[in-house]
Amino acid sequence: MAILNFFTLNTGDQLDLFYSNEEKLDLEKVKEQMLEFSAPVHENGLVSGEGFVDIEESAYDNKNFIKCFCTAQGSLGYYNEAKLVEGVLRTERVQHKFYSKSLINLTDDSELIIKFDQSNDEVAMTKVKSLVESLGFEVENFRLDHSLLRKIKDKPEFKWTAAKIEKIEKNLDNTKKVSYEIDPSNDAYESEVDELYREHGKLSHIQFEIPYTATGAPNTVTVKLYKDRNRIVIDDNQFSNDDVLKKFIIFLFMELRTLKDQ
């Protein structure tokens, strides 16, 4: 499973540090900054700190970007551990820590994509974002608000299959939120739930199929968008390998940015 968050970078005040003459991010300079914040890794492969790993430049169509991993510290909580101290068995409260892994794509158009493979790793999102900001950037969430979700739902090229509406205000109806799925292959009937509530609330989730043409990928890719935490979820089993998935993720970001600006 691919769990994503999209961001944009406020680079307008950082021309001297990160921009080239073409007003694109100078990825070589960004890479140099990242190397200064490399995560410490022991010879046995054990990660012992936060930072960036395997930093490399890549390209897809006309989009150049940096691909790297990021390690961030998380906590499993505090537990009482038995410890023998001078012949006396005592308990000691110890915090159990771990380092999560996330994948970062940073484009020369000041776009940031953070990807987790497991939902329990998402607790590190704030720290990963802070590590990127430590390079000198200001990071802003790409918000999956009602307006964008509605544009997706109304776009004929996309087939939506599930939705959630919140903050419902409808006369003679005390429903406040509703989740529903439809059969996209059934064109003969409309969803009665959708007809009842789509004009009376705010979309907070949508699942849809987006057309995509690439070797190793399906003709349409199922994508889930959540207003809560601006999460994007994609089943990576839809793709033949990680490289095809990576290219689709960048394509999806470009599509959503274009739609949001319309």
Coordinates of C-alpha atoms in Angstrom, one line a residue, residues 28 46 56-57 60 67 69 76 78 96 104 125 133 148 150 160 174 178 188 194 212 216 219 239 249 259 261:
E28 CA 22.3 19.8 -7.0
L46 CA 21.1 -0.4 11.7
E56 CA 19.9 10.6 -6.0
E57 CA 18.6 12.7 -8.9
Y60 CA 10.4 11.7 -15.5
K67 CA 14.5 10.7 -4.8
F69 CA 14.6 7.9 1.8
L76 CA 6.1 2.6 20.9
Y78 CA 6.9 3.8 27.8
H96 CA 10.9 2.1 23.2
I104 CA 10.7 11.5 -0.6
M125 CA 4.9 12.6 9.1
E133 CA 12.1 22.2 6.4
L148 CA -11.1 19.7 -5.1
R150 CA -16.1 18.0 -5.8
W160 CA -16.0 7.8 -8.7
N174 CA -30.9 14.9 11.1
V178 CA -22.9 9.5 5.3
A188 CA -29.0 2.8 -15.6
D194 CA -25.9 10.9 -3.6
Y212 CA -3.5 6.3 -17.1
G216 CA 3.2 -2.0 -16.3
N219 CA -5.6 1.6 -17.9
F239 CA 1.6 -1.6 -10.7
I249 CA 2.4 9.3 -8.3
L259 CA -7.5 20.5 -11.4
D261 CA -6.1 25.7 -10.1

